[in-house]
Amino acid sequence: MRTSRRATLTLRILALAYVVGLLAVPILVILYRTLEPGLGTYIDSIRTPAAIAALNLSLLIVAIVVPLNVVFGVVTALALARWRVPGRGLVQAIVDLPFAVSPIVVGVSLIMLWGTSGWFGGLEGSTGVKVIFGLPGMVIATIFVTLPFVVREVEPVLHEIGTEQEQAAATLGASHWQTFWRITLPAIRWGLTYGVVLTVARALGEFGAVIMVSSGFPGVSQTLTLLVHSRYIDDHNTYGAYAAATLLMGLAAATLLLMTVLDRKKGSR
Amino acid sequence: MITVSSARKNYGDFLALDDVELEIPSGSLTALLGPSGSGKSTLLRAIAGLETLDAGVVCIAGVDVSREPPQRRGIGFVFQHYAAFRHMTVRDNVAFGLTIRRRPKAEVRRKVDELLEIVGLDGLQHRYPAQLSGGQRQRMALARALAVDPQVLLLDEPFGALDATVRADLRQWLRRLHDEVHVTTVLVTHDQQEALDVADRIAVLNKGRIEQVGDPVSLYERPANDFVMSFLGSVARLAGHLVRPHDIVLDRDLAVVQRDDARAPSSPGVVSAAIERVVRLGFEVRVELRANTGERFAAQITRAEADRQRFVAGETVHARATRPLDATDTDPSLAI
Ligand SMILES: Nc1ncnc2c1ncn2[C@@H]1O[C@H](COP(=O)(O)OP(=O)(O)OP(=O)(O)O)[C@@H](O)[C@H]1O
Ligand SMILES: [Mg+2]
């Protein structure tokens, strides 16, 4: 059976309309609205103390979450793909849990665990570390929702490259550690990069879980995403919300670009 | 020298190695030959330490290495699918073992250049494995394994993924390399042609057991049992005796067929048979026959012989086995 030219054309137009309508138009509208009053207005809007604090907080959370997730993700992926761990199925299910659970549920359960009247609530009284409504709570919430990305990107790559290269390295005298750094890590580089990009994007953009465990004070405990929300809903500052959203998108795009460039450099060495 | 004793390996309740005893002399090129699933790779990987035995001992150069990891066994291993480090150039691949050992840069460079020349890859050192042909990749893998000066070189069907011509070339090349380098080499193959061609010793495996060990000629001419006999080449049954197809004389003249008796005194009787088909296979000719007892068999004769006699399908000729192979009258000292 062959599709006629007309059918092919219709399909293409439909697909294009879908992408443009659902992805490109909203992004372009925000970009347009942000830059319409001029670049100066935009810069002023993202240089308010609240905006700078929000940017710093978002970057701090990313800086804590990404290394933790990279280590956890690579170790878990190795365990799932290489070692015969008992209860593999259970681990797989746990890793996928954040995909299945709504972020807001994550927030609620964290409050139940770490809140002043929660199971681990005593921690705050004894050590003075404020988990809920503090930085630790936002970090834990972000870790939870971004947990699967690195594992899910790296594990299939490990399966695909197989174990022969690692065995060859062993017969040539390489220790497990040397084999990991010189053989396994370069081989999973692309998957890892992609996992990191997804983690950064999600960590920057996470809303539901973080809003539950943040006290939400502007300039103190607002991430950039929370700032977009509060500017729009609480302050009715539509333009400010657009401006902050553009900054967020810029950060995500910069991450993607940076990782690609870094990988190019390493690859062409 | 490699010694394997009482080696046993189970996968679940499947017995992959069944009390294997094997001695591989220093400097030899030994082939582990057997059908698919007979345990050749398992045995080779156990020697390398890539597989742990359930019971048994592996000694390399007199040292019990059964508990040592592959890193400390002084081996070089070549995999069927090359196991090239895909993100490294040919040079870095070959240099890997030396880099790991933190050898001085100049020494590494010299050694790698030397090896690349031996395996005929000089000029390609800056390529990545993806830019090499299969044969070139395998030669790179060989150079990589040889770079660390292994005591033994273990090859698991190294030419299995290559086409027939390249395979034949590479095994000649391997043979010459072995004659130069003299490293004790174990080659796994399921191709009896390959084993007969390159090895100076062959160990035949079947269902996790060693059936026979010996030099190619004695295995071919004095197989210890029916399995070794039929695995090392085709056999024909003629007047109740097993014989290689090229050890059958065919002639229209009964006297000619009988005359050879002095050369093969123990030879069994003459059979008359009808020719069913004559197939020319390059320099050899296969004649398919049906004996008057109803038994079918094939004889292989030279092209010169075929041209002289001009056999045609349908005629009746006399046949006799000149060197019957029967397992019963082989030298029992060869059997294991
Ligand atoms: N990891 C494993 N788990 C279970 N069974 C295995 C495993 N590895 C090998 N086997 C079984 O052990 C037997 C011997 O395997 P092995 O790989 O040694 O065969 P082989 O002689 O190398 O065959 P081939 O010529 O096909 O490579 C086979 O029947 C195989 O199914
Ligand atoms: Mg095998």
XYZ file of C-alpha atoms and ligand atoms in Angstrom:
637
model
C 0.000 0.000 0.000
C 1.327 3.431 -0.872
C 0.205 6.690 0.585
C -0.617 9.282 -2.014
C 1.254 12.554 -2.243
C -1.697 14.417 -0.861
C -1.958 12.155 2.199
C 1.779 12.539 2.891
C 1.473 16.293 2.625
C -1.533 16.389 4.941
C 0.286 14.271 7.498
C 3.309 16.525 7.389
C 1.226 19.662 7.837
C -0.628 18.088 10.753
C 2.601 17.069 12.469
C 4.092 20.502 11.932
C 0.971 22.235 13.234
C 1.069 20.021 16.306
C 4.662 20.908 17.110
C 4.257 24.579 16.297
C 0.957 24.963 18.120
C 1.896 23.122 21.265
C 5.610 23.904 21.598
C 6.783 26.783 19.501
C 3.856 29.202 19.857
C 3.795 29.355 23.680
C 7.556 29.790 23.859
C 7.557 32.445 21.161
C 4.695 34.302 22.822
C 6.597 34.452 26.092
C 9.767 35.570 24.331
C 7.802 38.198 22.421
C 5.984 39.517 25.486
C 9.246 39.661 27.436
C 11.232 41.555 24.859
C 8.374 43.763 23.595
C 8.950 46.615 26.092
C 12.667 46.577 25.318
C 15.744 44.836 26.670
C 16.234 47.421 29.477
C 12.858 46.705 31.027
C 13.617 42.986 30.886
C 16.958 43.354 32.605
C 15.458 45.564 35.319
C 12.800 42.960 35.951
C 15.280 40.145 36.492
C 17.617 42.266 38.613
C 15.255 42.890 41.500
C 16.591 41.465 44.803
C 13.859 38.830 44.831
C 14.731 37.687 41.301
C 18.464 37.498 42.006
C 17.852 35.563 45.211
C 15.525 33.197 43.336
C 18.102 32.619 40.623
C 20.793 31.898 43.198
C 18.560 29.503 45.098
C 17.645 27.619 41.922
C 21.293 27.321 40.922
C 22.262 26.217 44.437
C 19.646 23.458 44.377
C 20.868 22.339 40.935
C 24.467 22.382 42.178
C 23.574 20.110 45.080
C 21.149 17.805 43.287
C 23.069 17.108 40.063
C 26.256 15.629 41.603
C 24.216 13.544 44.041
C 22.004 12.216 41.266
C 24.954 11.536 38.965
C 26.670 9.390 41.584
C 23.479 7.664 42.653
C 22.298 7.250 39.059
C 25.529 5.754 37.720
C 25.948 3.398 40.682
C 22.326 2.246 40.440
C 22.534 1.795 36.674
C 25.721 -0.255 37.110
C 24.074 -2.327 39.807
C 21.035 -2.991 37.646
C 22.969 -3.719 34.451
C 26.119 -5.428 35.724
C 25.789 -6.917 39.164
C 23.445 -9.675 40.131
C 21.578 -7.793 42.841
C 18.743 -9.570 44.594
C 15.398 -7.799 44.225
C 16.239 -6.149 40.936
C 12.597 -5.805 40.021
C 11.914 -3.932 43.231
C 14.803 -1.532 42.608
C 13.527 -0.919 39.068
C 10.071 -0.093 40.421
C 11.459 2.240 43.097
C 13.572 4.091 40.557
C 10.498 4.651 38.402
C 8.312 5.709 41.308
C 8.872 9.468 40.833
C 7.528 9.123 37.288
C 4.330 7.613 38.607
C 3.716 9.735 41.686
C 2.396 13.274 41.324
C 4.977 15.782 42.636
C 2.438 17.313 44.973
C 2.035 13.935 46.672
C 5.804 13.884 47.126
C 5.582 17.275 48.846
C 2.818 16.129 51.161
C 4.635 12.942 52.118
C 7.837 14.882 52.834
C 5.889 17.140 55.201
C 4.464 14.052 56.886
C 7.965 12.641 57.316
C 10.044 15.687 58.145
C 7.493 18.255 59.380
C 7.552 19.278 63.058
C 4.914 16.675 63.879
C 6.261 14.093 61.400
C 8.306 10.911 62.009
C 11.665 12.655 61.777
C 10.246 15.944 63.089
C 12.314 15.660 66.254
C 15.440 16.430 64.211
C 14.529 20.087 64.041
C 14.173 20.381 67.804
C 17.419 18.568 68.592
C 19.742 19.958 65.901
C 18.032 23.117 64.730
C 18.151 21.942 61.110
C 14.960 23.074 59.436
C 14.065 20.544 56.768
C 10.555 21.502 55.820
C 10.281 25.168 54.839
C 14.065 25.227 54.513
C 16.682 24.432 51.887
C 17.055 20.727 52.851
C 13.359 20.099 52.173
C 13.557 21.709 48.734
C 16.678 19.700 47.918
C 15.113 16.415 49.036
C 11.956 17.154 47.049
C 14.014 17.959 43.955
C 16.161 14.853 44.336
C 13.033 12.751 44.581
C 11.460 14.032 41.369
C 14.729 13.930 39.370
C 15.904 10.544 40.639
C 15.060 8.418 37.568
C 16.643 10.545 34.840
C 20.297 9.530 35.090
C 19.490 5.867 35.820
C 17.040 5.622 32.945
C 19.441 7.239 30.467
C 22.550 5.310 31.526
C 21.202 1.791 32.116
C 20.204 1.052 28.487
C 23.585 2.316 27.283
C 25.318 -0.076 29.675
C 23.262 -2.941 28.286
C 24.017 -1.886 24.742
C 27.798 -1.634 25.110
C 27.902 -5.045 26.790
C 30.633 -6.354 29.060
C 33.273 -7.401 26.547
C 35.179 -4.113 26.546
C 35.298 -4.207 30.342
C 36.476 -7.819 30.301
C 39.128 -6.947 27.733
C 40.349 -4.147 29.992
C 40.543 -6.609 32.898
C 42.632 -9.074 30.885
C 44.963 -6.174 30.036
C 45.537 -5.533 33.716
C 43.115 -2.717 34.487
C 41.601 -2.649 37.977
C 37.841 -2.193 38.378
C 38.397 1.454 39.122
C 40.628 2.007 36.070
C 38.170 0.127 33.894
C 35.349 2.337 35.116
C 37.177 5.596 34.441
C 38.839 4.635 31.188
C 36.308 2.328 29.542
C 32.844 2.429 31.079
C 32.513 6.145 31.749
C 33.589 7.267 28.253
C 31.202 4.727 26.779
C 28.179 5.960 28.748
C 29.114 9.618 28.314
C 26.248 10.483 26.008
C 23.599 8.841 28.122
C 25.000 10.504 31.222
C 25.049 13.908 29.530
C 21.455 13.560 28.517
C 20.482 12.413 32.001
C 22.205 15.467 33.502
C 20.473 17.828 31.075
C 17.096 16.336 31.968
C 17.928 16.525 35.677
C 18.958 20.175 35.453
C 15.885 21.096 33.461
C 13.569 19.340 35.862
C 15.356 20.681 38.952
C 15.029 24.219 37.632
C 11.437 23.760 36.640
C 10.062 21.655 39.519
C 7.006 23.274 41.019
C 4.546 20.956 42.741
C 6.859 19.170 45.151
C 8.937 22.238 45.943
C 6.038 24.609 46.614
C 4.747 22.228 49.288
C 7.990 22.276 51.276
C 9.043 25.884 50.687
C 8.026 28.740 52.969
C 7.751 30.816 49.799
C 9.213 34.085 51.099
C 10.413 36.260 48.215
C 14.152 36.721 48.441
C 14.548 33.827 50.888
C 12.977 30.567 49.857
C 11.656 31.166 46.372
C 13.166 29.315 43.465
C 12.930 30.854 40.034
C 9.944 28.681 39.202
C 8.169 29.682 42.405
C 8.952 33.305 41.568
C 7.197 33.005 38.202
C 4.170 31.625 40.008
C 4.042 34.210 42.772
C 4.626 37.148 40.442
C 1.748 36.003 38.307
C -0.735 34.852 40.958
C 0.076 36.930 44.033
C 1.475 40.138 42.577
C -0.529 40.154 39.326
C 2.758 41.156 37.746
C 2.255 39.457 34.393
C 5.294 41.022 32.799
C 7.512 40.029 35.726
C 6.319 36.451 35.365
C 7.147 36.444 31.639
C 10.584 37.863 32.313
C 11.405 35.260 34.981
C 10.096 32.492 32.706
C 12.372 33.667 29.910
C 15.323 33.569 32.282
C 14.406 29.977 33.223
C 14.241 28.933 29.595
C 17.541 30.632 28.963
C 19.145 28.614 31.761
C 17.838 25.331 30.381
C 19.012 26.207 26.869
C 22.422 27.213 28.236
C 22.747 23.852 30.027
C 21.968 21.953 26.860
C 24.447 24.022 24.875
C 27.184 23.745 27.476
C 26.909 19.961 27.752
C 26.945 19.565 23.973
C 30.001 21.771 23.601
C 31.841 19.986 26.420
C 31.128 16.619 24.841
C 32.259 17.802 21.426
C 35.534 18.945 22.910
C 36.145 15.669 24.679
C 35.109 13.631 21.649
C 37.421 15.438 19.225
C 40.416 15.189 21.513
C 52.619 -24.361 30.140
C 48.966 -24.345 31.106
C 47.521 -27.166 33.192
C 43.837 -27.573 33.805
C 42.835 -30.338 36.193
C 39.432 -31.667 37.271
C 37.760 -28.566 35.919
C 34.022 -28.542 36.494
C 31.518 -25.833 35.704
C 27.744 -25.851 36.102
C 25.264 -23.346 34.780
C 22.245 -24.143 36.904
C 21.894 -27.883 36.463
C 23.589 -27.833 33.063
C 27.105 -29.271 33.175
C 29.228 -27.105 30.858
C 32.614 -28.578 31.865
C 32.774 -32.155 33.088
C 36.039 -33.019 34.830
C 38.291 -31.548 32.184
C 41.983 -32.443 32.233
C 44.197 -30.590 29.802
C 47.868 -29.813 29.410
C 49.051 -27.174 27.005
C 52.812 -27.235 26.446
C 54.828 -24.028 26.424
C 55.251 -22.474 23.037
C 52.569 -24.592 21.376
C 49.600 -23.415 19.378
C 46.756 -25.553 20.668
C 43.268 -25.532 19.207
C 40.201 -26.250 21.352
C 37.893 -27.782 18.805
C 34.304 -28.804 19.270
C 30.737 -28.231 18.155
C 28.694 -25.259 19.311
C 27.836 -25.463 23.003
C 30.546 -28.020 23.782
C 32.153 -25.753 26.406
C 35.149 -24.388 24.475
C 34.564 -20.766 25.448
C 33.782 -21.746 29.011
C 37.098 -23.590 29.279
C 39.059 -20.755 27.683
C 37.379 -18.149 29.883
C 38.107 -20.267 32.936
C 41.796 -20.272 31.983
C 41.587 -16.483 31.621
C 39.769 -16.016 34.933
C 36.758 -14.474 33.220
C 34.696 -17.406 34.486
C 35.106 -19.061 37.864
C 35.194 -22.848 38.034
C 32.988 -24.739 40.476
C 35.857 -27.154 41.033
C 39.307 -27.727 39.615
C 42.636 -26.022 39.287
C 44.205 -23.865 36.584
C 47.983 -23.498 36.600
C 49.876 -21.142 34.326
C 53.662 -21.615 34.220
C 53.494 -23.799 37.292
C 51.598 -21.269 39.410
C 48.095 -22.054 40.652
C 46.054 -19.092 39.423
C 42.620 -20.531 40.215
C 41.906 -17.793 42.756
C 43.560 -14.966 40.819
C 41.531 -12.392 38.864
C 42.219 -12.011 35.106
C 44.423 -8.979 35.821
C 46.997 -11.138 37.548
C 47.152 -14.187 35.293
C 49.609 -12.864 32.720
C 47.269 -13.550 29.831
C 46.273 -11.890 26.601
C 42.705 -12.492 25.462
C 41.166 -11.911 22.050
C 37.375 -11.923 21.748
C 35.305 -13.114 18.807
C 33.726 -9.680 18.371
C 37.011 -7.798 18.888
C 35.932 -5.925 22.070
C 37.676 -2.866 20.646
C 37.638 0.217 22.860
C 35.411 2.242 20.587
C 36.280 5.673 21.952
C 40.042 5.175 21.535
C 42.233 5.312 18.469
C 44.071 2.226 17.269
C 47.211 3.516 18.971
C 45.469 4.073 22.311
C 43.812 0.669 22.078
C 47.138 -1.087 21.603
C 48.817 1.067 24.254
C 46.084 0.454 26.850
C 47.799 -2.298 28.852
C 51.071 -0.369 28.925
C 49.407 2.910 29.919
C 47.663 1.109 32.767
C 51.077 -0.127 33.918
C 52.406 3.456 33.800
C 55.285 2.603 31.494
C 57.399 5.541 30.279
C 55.911 7.331 27.255
C 58.889 6.634 25.013
C 58.793 2.926 25.769
C 55.048 2.774 25.087
C 55.488 4.571 21.794
C 58.284 2.287 20.660
C 56.468 -0.886 21.653
C 53.185 0.173 20.040
C 54.926 1.158 16.798
C 56.663 -2.197 16.743
C 53.428 -4.126 17.309
C 51.478 -2.112 14.761
C 54.108 -2.990 12.233
C 53.994 -6.688 13.123
C 50.219 -6.812 12.680
C 50.379 -4.636 9.562
C 48.435 -1.662 10.894
C 51.172 0.969 10.735
C 49.684 4.050 9.148
C 46.272 3.411 10.658
C 47.186 4.297 14.232
C 45.036 7.433 14.348
C 41.874 5.740 13.170
C 39.028 4.732 15.449
C 37.871 1.085 15.494
C 34.697 2.040 13.610
C 36.922 3.103 10.698
C 38.584 -0.323 10.386
C 37.506 -3.494 8.612
C 36.724 -6.566 10.685
C 40.075 -8.172 9.895
C 41.945 -4.990 10.805
C 40.016 -4.708 14.059
C 40.932 -8.240 14.989
C 44.607 -7.617 14.233
C 44.403 -4.528 16.424
C 42.904 -6.662 19.201
C 45.781 -9.121 18.787
C 48.374 -6.357 18.993
C 46.625 -5.014 22.099
C 46.765 -8.427 23.754
C 50.424 -8.943 22.799
C 51.480 -5.493 24.066
C 51.527 -6.620 27.697
C 53.883 -9.541 26.921
C 51.436 -12.222 28.072
C 52.664 -15.659 29.109
C 49.755 -17.159 27.214
C 47.588 -15.864 24.425
C 43.952 -16.964 24.478
C 41.833 -16.536 21.354
C 38.078 -17.201 21.383
C 37.015 -17.821 17.777
C 39.046 -14.805 16.700
C 38.146 -15.163 13.042
C 34.578 -16.357 13.509
C 32.992 -13.076 12.474
C 35.001 -12.717 9.265
C 34.310 -13.992 5.770
C 35.976 -17.148 4.475
C 38.846 -15.576 2.506
C 39.855 -13.127 5.211
C 39.610 -15.950 7.733
C 41.966 -18.181 5.751
C 44.443 -15.297 5.294
C 44.386 -14.359 8.943
C 44.964 -17.870 10.177
C 48.029 -18.224 7.970
C 49.141 -14.909 9.332
C 48.504 -16.056 12.906
C 50.556 -19.178 12.270
C 53.500 -17.111 11.001
C 53.122 -14.696 13.909
C 53.226 -17.611 16.325
C 56.357 -18.955 14.672
C 57.977 -15.558 15.269
C 56.686 -14.706 18.732
C 56.440 -18.232 20.198
C 53.948 -17.320 22.880
C 51.893 -20.264 24.178
C 48.598 -19.880 22.335
C 45.172 -21.451 22.771
C 42.740 -20.984 19.902
C 39.056 -21.827 20.233
C 37.330 -22.824 17.026
C 34.449 -24.940 15.803
C 36.002 -25.152 12.334
C 38.023 -28.373 11.987
C 39.689 -27.001 8.861
C 41.005 -24.076 10.852
C 42.267 -26.320 13.644
C 44.003 -28.722 11.245
C 45.476 -25.783 9.382
C 47.079 -23.708 12.158
C 47.378 -25.775 15.306
C 50.219 -28.055 16.283
C 47.980 -29.677 18.887
C 44.234 -30.147 18.949
C 41.984 -30.895 21.908
C 38.543 -32.060 20.834
C 35.694 -31.149 23.182
C 32.212 -32.582 23.210
C 29.474 -31.927 25.762
C 31.917 -30.506 28.282
C 34.368 -33.414 28.037
C 37.712 -33.709 26.286
C 37.420 -36.529 23.753
C 40.991 -36.617 22.508
C 44.173 -34.548 22.502
C 46.939 -34.907 19.987
C 48.664 -33.551 16.935
C 46.483 -32.932 13.864
C 47.749 -35.929 11.896
C 47.199 -38.515 14.609
C 43.741 -37.137 15.375
C 42.795 -37.235 11.730
C 44.213 -40.677 11.063
C 43.727 -42.375 14.422
C 40.630 -40.829 16.012
C 39.899 -42.230 19.478
C 36.204 -42.606 18.865
C 33.367 -42.081 16.421
C 32.791 -38.512 17.541
C 36.357 -37.356 16.869
C 36.377 -39.263 13.623
C 33.290 -37.659 12.182
C 34.018 -34.230 13.638
C 37.461 -33.975 12.027
C 36.279 -34.701 8.511
C 33.684 -36.577 6.532
C 33.634 -40.373 6.709
C 32.169 -43.029 4.464
C 31.057 -46.525 5.488
C 32.299 -49.158 3.104
C 31.822 -52.916 3.633
C 31.322 -52.327 7.345
C 34.440 -50.178 7.740
C 34.708 -46.425 8.237
C 37.025 -44.625 5.868
C 37.840 -41.067 4.804
C 36.369 -40.478 1.332
C 39.796 -39.719 -0.159
C 41.090 -43.128 0.985
C 38.862 -45.077 -1.398
C 40.163 -46.437 -4.701
C 37.699 -46.675 -7.539
C 38.257 -48.473 -10.818
C 36.368 -50.360 -13.462
C 39.108 -53.000 -13.432
C 38.872 -55.315 -10.417
C 42.590 -56.174 -10.693
C 43.619 -52.546 -10.284
C 41.520 -52.163 -7.159
C 42.975 -55.318 -5.597
C 46.564 -54.620 -6.615
C 47.165 -52.066 -3.860
C 47.097 -54.764 -1.185
C 50.796 -54.557 -0.462
C 50.508 -50.874 0.428
C 47.559 -51.401 2.729
C 47.748 -54.950 3.954
C 44.923 -54.736 6.465
C 42.545 -53.359 3.903
C 39.098 -54.918 3.747
C 37.445 -56.430 0.759
C 36.334 -55.034 -2.536
C 32.803 -53.806 -3.054
C 31.139 -53.225 -6.361
C 28.968 -50.146 -6.541
C 26.899 -48.136 -8.989
C 27.842 -44.513 -9.591
C 24.911 -42.212 -8.856
C 26.483 -38.835 -9.368
C 29.857 -37.235 -10.168
C 30.446 -33.752 -8.666
C 33.454 -31.621 -9.566
C 34.673 -29.521 -6.606
C 37.566 -27.518 -7.975
C 40.672 -29.692 -7.859
C 38.794 -32.629 -6.365
C 35.932 -34.740 -7.607
C 33.307 -36.352 -5.420
C 31.784 -39.577 -6.670
C 28.540 -40.646 -5.017
C 27.961 -44.376 -5.124
C 25.555 -47.081 -4.056
C 27.061 -50.432 -3.119
C 25.398 -53.660 -4.259
C 24.493 -54.213 -0.583
C 22.367 -51.055 -0.834
C 24.716 -48.833 1.221
C 25.350 -45.325 -0.074
C 28.789 -43.724 0.231
C 30.899 -41.003 -1.350
C 34.496 -41.221 -2.555
C 36.802 -38.331 -3.233
C 39.289 -38.661 -6.085
C 41.736 -36.273 -7.669
C 40.851 -34.427 -10.791
C 43.638 -36.166 -12.693
C 42.205 -39.531 -11.678
C 38.721 -38.426 -12.698
C 39.996 -37.223 -16.080
C 41.752 -40.514 -16.634
C 38.778 -42.716 -15.762
C 35.917 -40.508 -17.013
C 33.284 -41.999 -14.733
C 29.676 -41.432 -15.678
C 26.550 -41.838 -13.591
C 24.917 -45.249 -13.930
C 27.967 -47.435 -14.518
C 29.220 -49.983 -12.006
C 32.755 -49.841 -10.601
C 34.824 -51.578 -7.930
C 35.685 -49.783 -4.691
C 37.995 -50.542 -1.808
C 39.044 -48.660 1.345
C 42.835 -48.281 1.426
C 43.162 -46.898 4.957
C 40.186 -47.848 7.083
C 39.778 -45.711 10.167
C 37.978 -47.980 12.548
C 38.186 -46.581 16.057
C 38.694 -50.087 17.438
C 42.130 -50.542 15.921
C 43.560 -47.162 16.906
C 46.424 -46.838 19.318
C 44.776 -46.712 22.761
C 47.571 -44.519 24.175
C 46.205 -41.629 22.145
C 42.811 -41.767 23.763
C 41.998 -39.839 26.902
N 26.135 -17.673 31.364
C 25.591 -18.858 31.036
N 24.451 -19.265 31.609
C 23.900 -20.462 31.299
N 24.396 -21.318 30.421
C 25.541 -20.969 29.807
C 26.193 -19.727 30.076
N 27.311 -19.662 29.308
C 27.343 -20.801 28.593
N 26.296 -21.590 28.885
C 26.031 -22.923 28.334
O 27.192 -23.704 28.471
C 27.429 -24.456 27.302
C 28.829 -24.232 26.805
O 28.942 -22.888 26.408
P 30.201 -22.340 25.645
O 29.980 -20.879 25.413
O 31.418 -22.728 26.375
O 30.109 -23.119 24.275
P 31.082 -23.060 23.027
O 31.689 -24.393 22.886
O 31.984 -21.899 23.151
O 30.058 -22.852 21.844
P 30.129 -21.848 20.588
O 30.955 -22.511 19.553
O 28.695 -21.766 20.174
O 30.683 -20.556 21.083
C 26.360 -24.070 26.295
O 25.403 -25.106 26.226
C 25.739 -22.833 26.861
O 24.363 -22.817 26.612
Mg 32.105 -19.933 22.233
